[in-house]
GROMACS .gro file of C-alpha atoms in nm:
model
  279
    1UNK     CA    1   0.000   0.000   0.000
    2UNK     CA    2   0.100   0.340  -0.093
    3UNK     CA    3   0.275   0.518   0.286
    4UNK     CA    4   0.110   0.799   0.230
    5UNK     CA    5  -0.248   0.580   0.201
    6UNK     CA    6  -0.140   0.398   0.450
    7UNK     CA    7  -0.081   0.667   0.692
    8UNK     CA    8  -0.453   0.827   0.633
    9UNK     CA    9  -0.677   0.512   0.688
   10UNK     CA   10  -0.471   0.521   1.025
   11UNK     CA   11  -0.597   0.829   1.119
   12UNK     CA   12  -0.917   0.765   1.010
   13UNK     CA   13  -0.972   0.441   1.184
   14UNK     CA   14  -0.788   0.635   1.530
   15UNK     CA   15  -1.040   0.948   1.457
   16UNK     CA   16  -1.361   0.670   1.412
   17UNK     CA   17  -1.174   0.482   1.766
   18UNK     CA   18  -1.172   0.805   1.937
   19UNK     CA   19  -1.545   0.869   1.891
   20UNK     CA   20  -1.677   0.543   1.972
   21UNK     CA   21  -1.467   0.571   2.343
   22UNK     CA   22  -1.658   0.911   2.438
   23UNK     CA   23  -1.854   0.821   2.794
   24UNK     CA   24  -2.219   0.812   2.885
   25UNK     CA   25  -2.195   1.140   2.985
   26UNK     CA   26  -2.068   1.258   2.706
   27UNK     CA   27  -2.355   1.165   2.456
   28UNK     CA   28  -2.629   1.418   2.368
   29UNK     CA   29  -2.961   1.402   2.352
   30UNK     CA   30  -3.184   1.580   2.059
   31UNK     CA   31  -3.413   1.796   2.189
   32UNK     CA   32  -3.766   1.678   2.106
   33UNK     CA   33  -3.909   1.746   1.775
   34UNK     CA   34  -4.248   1.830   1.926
   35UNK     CA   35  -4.359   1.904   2.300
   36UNK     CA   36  -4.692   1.807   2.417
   37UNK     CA   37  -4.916   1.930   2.637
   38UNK     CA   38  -5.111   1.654   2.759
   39UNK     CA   39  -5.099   1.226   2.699
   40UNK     CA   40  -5.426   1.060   2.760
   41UNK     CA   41  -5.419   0.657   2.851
   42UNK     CA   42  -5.715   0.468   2.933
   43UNK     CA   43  -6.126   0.503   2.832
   44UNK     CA   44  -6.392   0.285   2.890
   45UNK     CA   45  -6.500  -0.089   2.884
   46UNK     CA   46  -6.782  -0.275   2.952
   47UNK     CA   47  -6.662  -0.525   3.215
   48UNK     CA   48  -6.623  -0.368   3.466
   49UNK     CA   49  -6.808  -0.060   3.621
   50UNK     CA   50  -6.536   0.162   3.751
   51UNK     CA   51  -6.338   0.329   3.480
   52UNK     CA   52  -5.999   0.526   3.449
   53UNK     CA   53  -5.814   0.787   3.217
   54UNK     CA   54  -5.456   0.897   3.330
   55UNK     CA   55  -5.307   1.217   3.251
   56UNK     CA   56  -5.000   1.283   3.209
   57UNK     CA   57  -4.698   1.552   3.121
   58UNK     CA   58  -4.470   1.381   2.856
   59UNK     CA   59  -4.105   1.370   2.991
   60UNK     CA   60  -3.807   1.573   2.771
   61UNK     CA   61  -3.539   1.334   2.848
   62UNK     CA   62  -3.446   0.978   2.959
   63UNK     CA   63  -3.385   1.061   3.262
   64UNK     CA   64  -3.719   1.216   3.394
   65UNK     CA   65  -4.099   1.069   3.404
   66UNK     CA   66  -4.397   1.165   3.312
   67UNK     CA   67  -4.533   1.394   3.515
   68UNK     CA   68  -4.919   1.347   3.673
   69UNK     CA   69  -5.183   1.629   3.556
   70UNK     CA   70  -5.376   1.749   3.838
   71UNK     CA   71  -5.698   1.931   3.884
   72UNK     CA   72  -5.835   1.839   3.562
   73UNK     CA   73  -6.216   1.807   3.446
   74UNK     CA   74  -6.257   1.474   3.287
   75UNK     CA   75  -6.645   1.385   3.171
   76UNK     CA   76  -6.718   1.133   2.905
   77UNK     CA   77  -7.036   1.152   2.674
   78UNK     CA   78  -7.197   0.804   2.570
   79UNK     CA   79  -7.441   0.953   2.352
   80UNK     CA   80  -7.675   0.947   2.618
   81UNK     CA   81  -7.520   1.129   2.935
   82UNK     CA   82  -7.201   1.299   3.059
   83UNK     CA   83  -7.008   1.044   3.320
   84UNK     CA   84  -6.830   1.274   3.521
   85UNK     CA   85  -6.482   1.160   3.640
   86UNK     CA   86  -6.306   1.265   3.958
   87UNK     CA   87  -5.910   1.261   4.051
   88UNK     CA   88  -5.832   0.884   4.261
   89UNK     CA   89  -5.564   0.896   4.513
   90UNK     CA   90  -5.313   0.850   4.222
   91UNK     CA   91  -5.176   1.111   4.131
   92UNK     CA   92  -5.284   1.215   3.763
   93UNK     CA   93  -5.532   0.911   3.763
   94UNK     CA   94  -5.971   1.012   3.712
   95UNK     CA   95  -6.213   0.740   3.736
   96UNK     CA   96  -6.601   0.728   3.732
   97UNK     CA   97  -6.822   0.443   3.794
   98UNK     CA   98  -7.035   0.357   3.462
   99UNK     CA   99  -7.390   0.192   3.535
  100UNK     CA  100  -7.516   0.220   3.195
  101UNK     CA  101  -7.562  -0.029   2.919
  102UNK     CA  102  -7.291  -0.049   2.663
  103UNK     CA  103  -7.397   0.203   2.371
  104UNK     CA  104  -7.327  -0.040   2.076
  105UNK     CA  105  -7.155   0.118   1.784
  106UNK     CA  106  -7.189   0.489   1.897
  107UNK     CA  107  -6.935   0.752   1.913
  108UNK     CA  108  -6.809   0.811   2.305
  109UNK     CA  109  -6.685   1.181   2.404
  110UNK     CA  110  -6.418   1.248   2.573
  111UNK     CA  111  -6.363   1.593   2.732
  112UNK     CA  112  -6.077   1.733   2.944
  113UNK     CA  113  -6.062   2.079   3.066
  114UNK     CA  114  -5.735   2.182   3.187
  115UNK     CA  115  -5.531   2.518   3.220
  116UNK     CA  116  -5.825   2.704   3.046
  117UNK     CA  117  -5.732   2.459   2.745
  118UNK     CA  118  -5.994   2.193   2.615
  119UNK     CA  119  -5.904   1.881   2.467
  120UNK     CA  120  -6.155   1.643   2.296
  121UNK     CA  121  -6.149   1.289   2.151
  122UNK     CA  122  -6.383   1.023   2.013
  123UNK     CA  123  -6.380   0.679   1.975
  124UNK     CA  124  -6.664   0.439   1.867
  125UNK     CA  125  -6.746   0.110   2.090
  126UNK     CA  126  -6.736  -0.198   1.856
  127UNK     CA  127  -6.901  -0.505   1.959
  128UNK     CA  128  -6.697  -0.789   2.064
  129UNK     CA  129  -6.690  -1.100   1.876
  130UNK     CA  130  -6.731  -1.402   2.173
  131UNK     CA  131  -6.398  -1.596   2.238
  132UNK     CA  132  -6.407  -1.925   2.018
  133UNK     CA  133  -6.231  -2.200   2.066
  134UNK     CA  134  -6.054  -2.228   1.752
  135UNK     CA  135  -5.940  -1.876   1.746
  136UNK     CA  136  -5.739  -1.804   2.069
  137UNK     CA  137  -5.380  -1.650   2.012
  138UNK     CA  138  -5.196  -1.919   2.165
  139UNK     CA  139  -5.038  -2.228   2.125
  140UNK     CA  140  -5.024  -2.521   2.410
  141UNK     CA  141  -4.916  -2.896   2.349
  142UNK     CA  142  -4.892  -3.172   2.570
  143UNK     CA  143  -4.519  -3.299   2.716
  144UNK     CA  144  -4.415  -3.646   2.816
  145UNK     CA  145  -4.470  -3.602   3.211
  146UNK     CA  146  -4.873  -3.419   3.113
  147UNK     CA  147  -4.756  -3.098   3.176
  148UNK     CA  148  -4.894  -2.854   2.917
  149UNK     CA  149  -4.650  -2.617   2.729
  150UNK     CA  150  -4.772  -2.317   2.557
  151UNK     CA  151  -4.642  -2.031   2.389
  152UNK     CA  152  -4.854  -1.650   2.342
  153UNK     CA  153  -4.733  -1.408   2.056
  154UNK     CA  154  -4.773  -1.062   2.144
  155UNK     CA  155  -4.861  -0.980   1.761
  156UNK     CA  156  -5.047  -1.196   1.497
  157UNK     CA  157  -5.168  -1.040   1.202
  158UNK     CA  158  -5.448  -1.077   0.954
  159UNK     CA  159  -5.732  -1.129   1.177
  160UNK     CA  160  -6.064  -1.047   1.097
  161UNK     CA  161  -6.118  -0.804   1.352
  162UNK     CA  162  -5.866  -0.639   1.582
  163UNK     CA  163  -5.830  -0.657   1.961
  164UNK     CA  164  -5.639  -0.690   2.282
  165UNK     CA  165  -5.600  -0.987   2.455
  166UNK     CA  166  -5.492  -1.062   2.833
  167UNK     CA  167  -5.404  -1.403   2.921
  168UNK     CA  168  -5.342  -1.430   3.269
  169UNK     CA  169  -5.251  -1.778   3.489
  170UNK     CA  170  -5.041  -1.828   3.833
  171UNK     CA  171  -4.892  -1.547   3.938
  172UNK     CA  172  -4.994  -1.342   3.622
  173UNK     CA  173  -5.306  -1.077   3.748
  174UNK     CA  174  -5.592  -1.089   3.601
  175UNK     CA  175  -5.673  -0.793   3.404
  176UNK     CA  176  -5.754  -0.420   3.520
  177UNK     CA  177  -5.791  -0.121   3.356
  178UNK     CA  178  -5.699   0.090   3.662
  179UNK     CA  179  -5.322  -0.070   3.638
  180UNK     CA  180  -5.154   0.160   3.352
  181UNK     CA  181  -4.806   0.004   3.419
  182UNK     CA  182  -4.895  -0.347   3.340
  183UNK     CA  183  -4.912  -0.363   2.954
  184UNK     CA  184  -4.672  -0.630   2.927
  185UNK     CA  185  -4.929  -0.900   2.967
  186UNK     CA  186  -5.105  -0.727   2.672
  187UNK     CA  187  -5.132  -0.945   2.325
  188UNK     CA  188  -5.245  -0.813   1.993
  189UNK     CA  189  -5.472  -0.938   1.711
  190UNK     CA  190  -5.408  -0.706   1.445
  191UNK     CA  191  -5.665  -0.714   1.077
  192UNK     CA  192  -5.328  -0.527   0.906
  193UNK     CA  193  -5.064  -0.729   0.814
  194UNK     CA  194  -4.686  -0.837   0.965
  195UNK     CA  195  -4.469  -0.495   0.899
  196UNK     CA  196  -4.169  -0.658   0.726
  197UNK     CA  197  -4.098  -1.025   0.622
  198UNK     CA  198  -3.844  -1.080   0.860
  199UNK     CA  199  -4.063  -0.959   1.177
  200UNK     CA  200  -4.145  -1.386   1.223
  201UNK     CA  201  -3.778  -1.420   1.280
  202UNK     CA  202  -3.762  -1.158   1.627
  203UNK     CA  203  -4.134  -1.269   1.723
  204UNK     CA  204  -4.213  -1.124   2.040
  205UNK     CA  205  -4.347  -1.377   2.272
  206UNK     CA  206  -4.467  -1.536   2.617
  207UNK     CA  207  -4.436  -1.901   2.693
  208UNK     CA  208  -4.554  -2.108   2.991
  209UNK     CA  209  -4.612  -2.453   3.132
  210UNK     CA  210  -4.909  -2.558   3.393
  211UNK     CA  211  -5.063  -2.877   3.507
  212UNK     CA  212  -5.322  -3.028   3.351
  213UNK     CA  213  -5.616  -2.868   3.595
  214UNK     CA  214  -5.431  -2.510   3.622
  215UNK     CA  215  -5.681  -2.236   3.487
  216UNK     CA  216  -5.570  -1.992   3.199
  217UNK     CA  217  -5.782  -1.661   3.225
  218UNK     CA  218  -5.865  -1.522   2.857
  219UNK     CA  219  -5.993  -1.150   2.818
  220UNK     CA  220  -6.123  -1.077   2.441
  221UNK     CA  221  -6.098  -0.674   2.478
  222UNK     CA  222  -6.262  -0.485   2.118
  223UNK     CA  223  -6.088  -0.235   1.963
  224UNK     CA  224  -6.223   0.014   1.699
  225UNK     CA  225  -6.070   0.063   1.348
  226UNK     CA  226  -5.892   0.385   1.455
  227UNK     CA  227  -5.704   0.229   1.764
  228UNK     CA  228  -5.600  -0.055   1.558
  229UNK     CA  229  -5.389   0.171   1.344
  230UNK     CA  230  -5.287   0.403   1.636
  231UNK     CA  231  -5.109   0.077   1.793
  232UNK     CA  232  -5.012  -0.049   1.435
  233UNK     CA  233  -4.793   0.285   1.428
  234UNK     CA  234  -4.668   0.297   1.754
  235UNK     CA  235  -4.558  -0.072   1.723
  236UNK     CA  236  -4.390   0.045   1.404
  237UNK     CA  237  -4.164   0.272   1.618
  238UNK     CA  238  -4.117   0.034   1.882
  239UNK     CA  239  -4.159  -0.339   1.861
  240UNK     CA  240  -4.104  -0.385   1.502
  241UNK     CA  241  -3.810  -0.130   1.479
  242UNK     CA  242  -3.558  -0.277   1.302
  243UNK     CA  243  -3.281  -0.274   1.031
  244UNK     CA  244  -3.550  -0.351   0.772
  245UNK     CA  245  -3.840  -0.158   0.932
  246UNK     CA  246  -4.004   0.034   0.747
  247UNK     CA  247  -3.985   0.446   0.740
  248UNK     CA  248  -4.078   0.597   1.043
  249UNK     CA  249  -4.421   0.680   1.106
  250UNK     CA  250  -4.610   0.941   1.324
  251UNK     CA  251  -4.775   0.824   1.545
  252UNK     CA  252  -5.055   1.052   1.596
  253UNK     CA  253  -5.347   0.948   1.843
  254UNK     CA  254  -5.723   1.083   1.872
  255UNK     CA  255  -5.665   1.370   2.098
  256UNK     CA  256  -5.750   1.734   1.972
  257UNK     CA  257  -5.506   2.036   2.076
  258UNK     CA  258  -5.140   1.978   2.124
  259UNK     CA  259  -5.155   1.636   2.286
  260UNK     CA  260  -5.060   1.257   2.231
  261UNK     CA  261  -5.237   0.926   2.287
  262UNK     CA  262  -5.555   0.744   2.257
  263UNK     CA  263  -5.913   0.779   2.406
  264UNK     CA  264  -6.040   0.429   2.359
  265UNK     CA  265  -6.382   0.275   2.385
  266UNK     CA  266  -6.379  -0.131   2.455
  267UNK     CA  267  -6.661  -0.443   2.500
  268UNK     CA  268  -6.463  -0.716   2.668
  269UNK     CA  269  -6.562  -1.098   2.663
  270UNK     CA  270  -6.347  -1.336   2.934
  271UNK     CA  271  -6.351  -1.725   2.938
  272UNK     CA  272  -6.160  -1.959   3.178
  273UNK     CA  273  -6.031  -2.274   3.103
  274UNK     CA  274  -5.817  -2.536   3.234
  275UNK     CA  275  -5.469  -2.618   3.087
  276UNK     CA  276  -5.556  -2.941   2.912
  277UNK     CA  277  -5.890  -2.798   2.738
  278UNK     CA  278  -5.633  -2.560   2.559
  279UNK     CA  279  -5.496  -2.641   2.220
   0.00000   0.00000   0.00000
Protein backbone atom coordinates (compact mmCIF):
# COMPACT_ATOMS: atom_id res chain seq x y z
CA UNK A 1 0.00 0.00 0.00
CA UNK A 2 1.00 3.40 -0.93
CA UNK A 3 2.75 5.18 2.86
CA UNK A 4 1.10 7.99 2.30
CA UNK A 5 -2.48 5.80 2.01
CA UNK A 6 -1.40 3.98 4.50
CA UNK A 7 -0.81 6.67 6.92
CA UNK A 8 -4.53 8.27 6.33
CA UNK A 9 -6.77 5.12 6.88
CA UNK A 10 -4.71 5.21 10.25
CA UNK A 11 -5.97 8.29 11.19
CA UNK A 12 -9.17 7.65 10.10
CA UNK A 13 -9.72 4.41 11.84
CA UNK A 14 -7.88 6.35 15.30
CA UNK A 15 -10.40 9.48 14.57
CA UNK A 16 -13.61 6.70 14.12
CA UNK A 17 -11.74 4.82 17.66
CA UNK A 18 -11.72 8.05 19.37
CA UNK A 19 -15.45 8.69 18.91
CA UNK A 20 -16.77 5.43 19.72
CA UNK A 21 -14.67 5.71 23.43
CA UNK A 22 -16.58 9.11 24.38
CA UNK A 23 -18.54 8.21 27.94
CA UNK A 24 -22.19 8.12 28.85
CA UNK A 25 -21.95 11.40 29.85
CA UNK A 26 -20.68 12.58 27.06
CA UNK A 27 -23.55 11.65 24.56
CA UNK A 28 -26.29 14.18 23.68
CA UNK A 29 -29.61 14.02 23.52
CA UNK A 30 -31.84 15.80 20.59
CA UNK A 31 -34.13 17.96 21.89
CA UNK A 32 -37.66 16.78 21.06
CA UNK A 33 -39.09 17.46 17.75
CA UNK A 34 -42.48 18.30 19.26
CA UNK A 35 -43.59 19.04 23.00
CA UNK A 36 -46.92 18.07 24.17
CA UNK A 37 -49.16 19.30 26.37
CA UNK A 38 -51.11 16.54 27.59
CA UNK A 39 -50.99 12.26 26.99
CA UNK A 40 -54.26 10.60 27.60
CA UNK A 41 -54.19 6.57 28.51
CA UNK A 42 -57.15 4.68 29.33
CA UNK A 43 -61.26 5.03 28.32
CA UNK A 44 -63.92 2.85 28.90
CA UNK A 45 -65.00 -0.89 28.84
CA UNK A 46 -67.82 -2.75 29.52
CA UNK A 47 -66.62 -5.25 32.15
CA UNK A 48 -66.23 -3.68 34.66
CA UNK A 49 -68.08 -0.60 36.21
CA UNK A 50 -65.36 1.62 37.51
CA UNK A 51 -63.38 3.29 34.80
CA UNK A 52 -59.99 5.26 34.49
CA UNK A 53 -58.14 7.87 32.17
CA UNK A 54 -54.56 8.97 33.30
CA UNK A 55 -53.07 12.17 32.51
CA UNK A 56 -50.00 12.83 32.09
CA UNK A 57 -46.98 15.52 31.21
CA UNK A 58 -44.70 13.81 28.56
CA UNK A 59 -41.05 13.70 29.91
CA UNK A 60 -38.07 15.73 27.71
CA UNK A 61 -35.39 13.34 28.48
CA UNK A 62 -34.46 9.78 29.59
CA UNK A 63 -33.85 10.61 32.62
CA UNK A 64 -37.19 12.16 33.94
CA UNK A 65 -40.99 10.69 34.04
CA UNK A 66 -43.97 11.65 33.12
CA UNK A 67 -45.33 13.94 35.15
CA UNK A 68 -49.19 13.47 36.73
CA UNK A 69 -51.83 16.29 35.56
CA UNK A 70 -53.76 17.49 38.38
CA UNK A 71 -56.98 19.31 38.84
CA UNK A 72 -58.35 18.39 35.62
CA UNK A 73 -62.16 18.07 34.46
CA UNK A 74 -62.57 14.74 32.87
CA UNK A 75 -66.45 13.85 31.71
CA UNK A 76 -67.18 11.33 29.05
CA UNK A 77 -70.36 11.52 26.74
CA UNK A 78 -71.97 8.04 25.70
CA UNK A 79 -74.41 9.53 23.52
CA UNK A 80 -76.75 9.47 26.18
CA UNK A 81 -75.20 11.29 29.35
CA UNK A 82 -72.01 12.99 30.59
CA UNK A 83 -70.08 10.44 33.20
CA UNK A 84 -68.30 12.74 35.21
CA UNK A 85 -64.82 11.60 36.40
CA UNK A 86 -63.06 12.65 39.58
CA UNK A 87 -59.10 12.61 40.51
CA UNK A 88 -58.32 8.84 42.61
CA UNK A 89 -55.64 8.96 45.13
CA UNK A 90 -53.13 8.50 42.22
CA UNK A 91 -51.76 11.11 41.31
CA UNK A 92 -52.84 12.15 37.63
CA UNK A 93 -55.32 9.11 37.63
CA UNK A 94 -59.71 10.12 37.12
CA UNK A 95 -62.13 7.40 37.36
CA UNK A 96 -66.01 7.28 37.32
CA UNK A 97 -68.22 4.43 37.94
CA UNK A 98 -70.35 3.57 34.62
CA UNK A 99 -73.90 1.92 35.35
CA UNK A 100 -75.16 2.20 31.95
CA UNK A 101 -75.62 -0.29 29.19
CA UNK A 102 -72.91 -0.49 26.63
CA UNK A 103 -73.97 2.03 23.71
CA UNK A 104 -73.27 -0.40 20.76
CA UNK A 105 -71.55 1.18 17.84
CA UNK A 106 -71.89 4.89 18.97
CA UNK A 107 -69.35 7.52 19.13
CA UNK A 108 -68.09 8.11 23.05
CA UNK A 109 -66.85 11.81 24.04
CA UNK A 110 -64.18 12.48 25.73
CA UNK A 111 -63.63 15.93 27.32
CA UNK A 112 -60.77 17.33 29.44
CA UNK A 113 -60.62 20.79 30.66
CA UNK A 114 -57.35 21.82 31.87
CA UNK A 115 -55.31 25.18 32.20
CA UNK A 116 -58.25 27.04 30.46
CA UNK A 117 -57.32 24.59 27.45
CA UNK A 118 -59.94 21.93 26.15
CA UNK A 119 -59.04 18.81 24.67
CA UNK A 120 -61.55 16.43 22.96
CA UNK A 121 -61.49 12.89 21.51
CA UNK A 122 -63.83 10.23 20.13
CA UNK A 123 -63.80 6.79 19.75
CA UNK A 124 -66.64 4.39 18.67
CA UNK A 125 -67.46 1.10 20.90
CA UNK A 126 -67.36 -1.98 18.56
CA UNK A 127 -69.01 -5.05 19.59
CA UNK A 128 -66.97 -7.89 20.64
CA UNK A 129 -66.90 -11.00 18.76
CA UNK A 130 -67.31 -14.02 21.73
CA UNK A 131 -63.98 -15.96 22.38
CA UNK A 132 -64.07 -19.25 20.18
CA UNK A 133 -62.31 -22.00 20.66
CA UNK A 134 -60.54 -22.28 17.52
CA UNK A 135 -59.40 -18.76 17.46
CA UNK A 136 -57.39 -18.04 20.69
CA UNK A 137 -53.80 -16.50 20.12
CA UNK A 138 -51.96 -19.19 21.65
CA UNK A 139 -50.38 -22.28 21.25
CA UNK A 140 -50.24 -25.21 24.10
CA UNK A 141 -49.16 -28.96 23.49
CA UNK A 142 -48.92 -31.72 25.70
CA UNK A 143 -45.19 -32.99 27.16
CA UNK A 144 -44.15 -36.46 28.16
CA UNK A 145 -44.70 -36.02 32.11
CA UNK A 146 -48.73 -34.19 31.13
CA UNK A 147 -47.56 -30.98 31.76
CA UNK A 148 -48.94 -28.54 29.17
CA UNK A 149 -46.50 -26.17 27.29
CA UNK A 150 -47.72 -23.17 25.57
CA UNK A 151 -46.42 -20.31 23.89
CA UNK A 152 -48.54 -16.50 23.42
CA UNK A 153 -47.33 -14.08 20.56
CA UNK A 154 -47.73 -10.62 21.44
CA UNK A 155 -48.61 -9.80 17.61
CA UNK A 156 -50.47 -11.96 14.97
CA UNK A 157 -51.68 -10.40 12.02
CA UNK A 158 -54.48 -10.77 9.54
CA UNK A 159 -57.32 -11.29 11.77
CA UNK A 160 -60.64 -10.47 10.97
CA UNK A 161 -61.18 -8.04 13.52
CA UNK A 162 -58.66 -6.39 15.82
CA UNK A 163 -58.30 -6.57 19.61
CA UNK A 164 -56.39 -6.90 22.82
CA UNK A 165 -56.00 -9.87 24.55
CA UNK A 166 -54.92 -10.62 28.33
CA UNK A 167 -54.04 -14.03 29.21
CA UNK A 168 -53.42 -14.30 32.69
CA UNK A 169 -52.51 -17.78 34.89
CA UNK A 170 -50.41 -18.28 38.33
CA UNK A 171 -48.92 -15.47 39.38
CA UNK A 172 -49.94 -13.42 36.22
CA UNK A 173 -53.06 -10.77 37.48
CA UNK A 174 -55.92 -10.89 36.01
CA UNK A 175 -56.73 -7.93 34.04
CA UNK A 176 -57.54 -4.20 35.20
CA UNK A 177 -57.91 -1.21 33.56
CA UNK A 178 -56.99 0.90 36.62
CA UNK A 179 -53.22 -0.70 36.38
CA UNK A 180 -51.54 1.60 33.52
CA UNK A 181 -48.06 0.04 34.19
CA UNK A 182 -48.95 -3.47 33.40
CA UNK A 183 -49.12 -3.63 29.54
CA UNK A 184 -46.72 -6.30 29.27
CA UNK A 185 -49.29 -9.00 29.67
CA UNK A 186 -51.05 -7.27 26.72
CA UNK A 187 -51.32 -9.45 23.25
CA UNK A 188 -52.45 -8.13 19.93
CA UNK A 189 -54.72 -9.38 17.11
CA UNK A 190 -54.08 -7.06 14.45
CA UNK A 191 -56.65 -7.14 10.77
CA UNK A 192 -53.28 -5.27 9.06
CA UNK A 193 -50.64 -7.29 8.14
CA UNK A 194 -46.86 -8.37 9.65
CA UNK A 195 -44.69 -4.95 8.99
CA UNK A 196 -41.69 -6.58 7.26
CA UNK A 197 -40.98 -10.25 6.22
CA UNK A 198 -38.44 -10.80 8.60
CA UNK A 199 -40.63 -9.59 11.77
CA UNK A 200 -41.45 -13.86 12.23
CA UNK A 201 -37.78 -14.20 12.80
CA UNK A 202 -37.62 -11.58 16.27
CA UNK A 203 -41.34 -12.69 17.23
CA UNK A 204 -42.13 -11.24 20.40
CA UNK A 205 -43.47 -13.77 22.72
CA UNK A 206 -44.67 -15.36 26.17
CA UNK A 207 -44.36 -19.01 26.93
CA UNK A 208 -45.54 -21.08 29.91
CA UNK A 209 -46.12 -24.53 31.32
CA UNK A 210 -49.09 -25.58 33.93
CA UNK A 211 -50.63 -28.77 35.07
CA UNK A 212 -53.22 -30.28 33.51
CA UNK A 213 -56.16 -28.68 35.95
CA UNK A 214 -54.31 -25.10 36.22
CA UNK A 215 -56.81 -22.36 34.87
CA UNK A 216 -55.70 -19.92 31.99
CA UNK A 217 -57.82 -16.61 32.25
CA UNK A 218 -58.65 -15.22 28.57
CA UNK A 219 -59.93 -11.50 28.18
CA UNK A 220 -61.23 -10.77 24.41
CA UNK A 221 -60.98 -6.74 24.78
CA UNK A 222 -62.62 -4.85 21.18
CA UNK A 223 -60.88 -2.35 19.63
CA UNK A 224 -62.23 0.14 16.99
CA UNK A 225 -60.70 0.63 13.48
CA UNK A 226 -58.92 3.85 14.55
CA UNK A 227 -57.04 2.29 17.64
CA UNK A 228 -56.00 -0.55 15.58
CA UNK A 229 -53.89 1.71 13.44
CA UNK A 230 -52.87 4.03 16.36
CA UNK A 231 -51.09 0.77 17.93
CA UNK A 232 -50.12 -0.49 14.35
CA UNK A 233 -47.93 2.85 14.28
CA UNK A 234 -46.68 2.97 17.54
CA UNK A 235 -45.58 -0.72 17.23
CA UNK A 236 -43.90 0.45 14.04
CA UNK A 237 -41.64 2.72 16.18
CA UNK A 238 -41.17 0.34 18.82
CA UNK A 239 -41.59 -3.39 18.61
CA UNK A 240 -41.04 -3.85 15.02
CA UNK A 241 -38.10 -1.30 14.79
CA UNK A 242 -35.58 -2.77 13.02
CA UNK A 243 -32.81 -2.74 10.31
CA UNK A 244 -35.50 -3.51 7.72
CA UNK A 245 -38.40 -1.58 9.32
CA UNK A 246 -40.04 0.34 7.47
CA UNK A 247 -39.85 4.46 7.40
CA UNK A 248 -40.78 5.97 10.43
CA UNK A 249 -44.21 6.80 11.06
CA UNK A 250 -46.10 9.41 13.24
CA UNK A 251 -47.75 8.24 15.45
CA UNK A 252 -50.55 10.52 15.96
CA UNK A 253 -53.47 9.48 18.43
CA UNK A 254 -57.23 10.83 18.72
CA UNK A 255 -56.65 13.70 20.98
CA UNK A 256 -57.50 17.34 19.72
CA UNK A 257 -55.06 20.36 20.76
CA UNK A 258 -51.40 19.78 21.24
CA UNK A 259 -51.55 16.36 22.86
CA UNK A 260 -50.60 12.57 22.31
CA UNK A 261 -52.37 9.26 22.87
CA UNK A 262 -55.55 7.44 22.57
CA UNK A 263 -59.13 7.79 24.06
CA UNK A 264 -60.40 4.29 23.59
CA UNK A 265 -63.82 2.75 23.85
CA UNK A 266 -63.79 -1.31 24.55
CA UNK A 267 -66.61 -4.43 25.00
CA UNK A 268 -64.63 -7.16 26.68
CA UNK A 269 -65.62 -10.98 26.63
CA UNK A 270 -63.47 -13.36 29.34
CA UNK A 271 -63.51 -17.25 29.38
CA UNK A 272 -61.60 -19.59 31.78
CA UNK A 273 -60.31 -22.74 31.03
CA UNK A 274 -58.17 -25.36 32.34
CA UNK A 275 -54.69 -26.18 30.87
CA UNK A 276 -55.56 -29.41 29.12
CA UNK A 277 -58.90 -27.98 27.38
CA UNK A 278 -56.33 -25.60 25.59
CA UNK A 279 -54.96 -26.41 22.20
Amino acid sequence: MNPVRYIFVLCILAAFAGACKKSNEEIEFRAPGKIYDITVEGGINTFYRDQYIRLTKPALNPDSLPAAIRNAVVTVNDGRADLVFKETAEAGVYSAANTRSPNYNQAYRLTIVYKGKTYTAVDTLRQVVNINDDYLPLAVSKTADAQYNGTIPKHTFGYLNPNKWWICYGAIPKWDPSKFMLTQYYNYTHFLGSPNSLYPLTNLKRNFTLGAEDVVTIFKISISEGYAKYLYGVFLETDWNGLFSSVPVNVNGNISGNSQGYFSVSDVDRRMYKAKELR
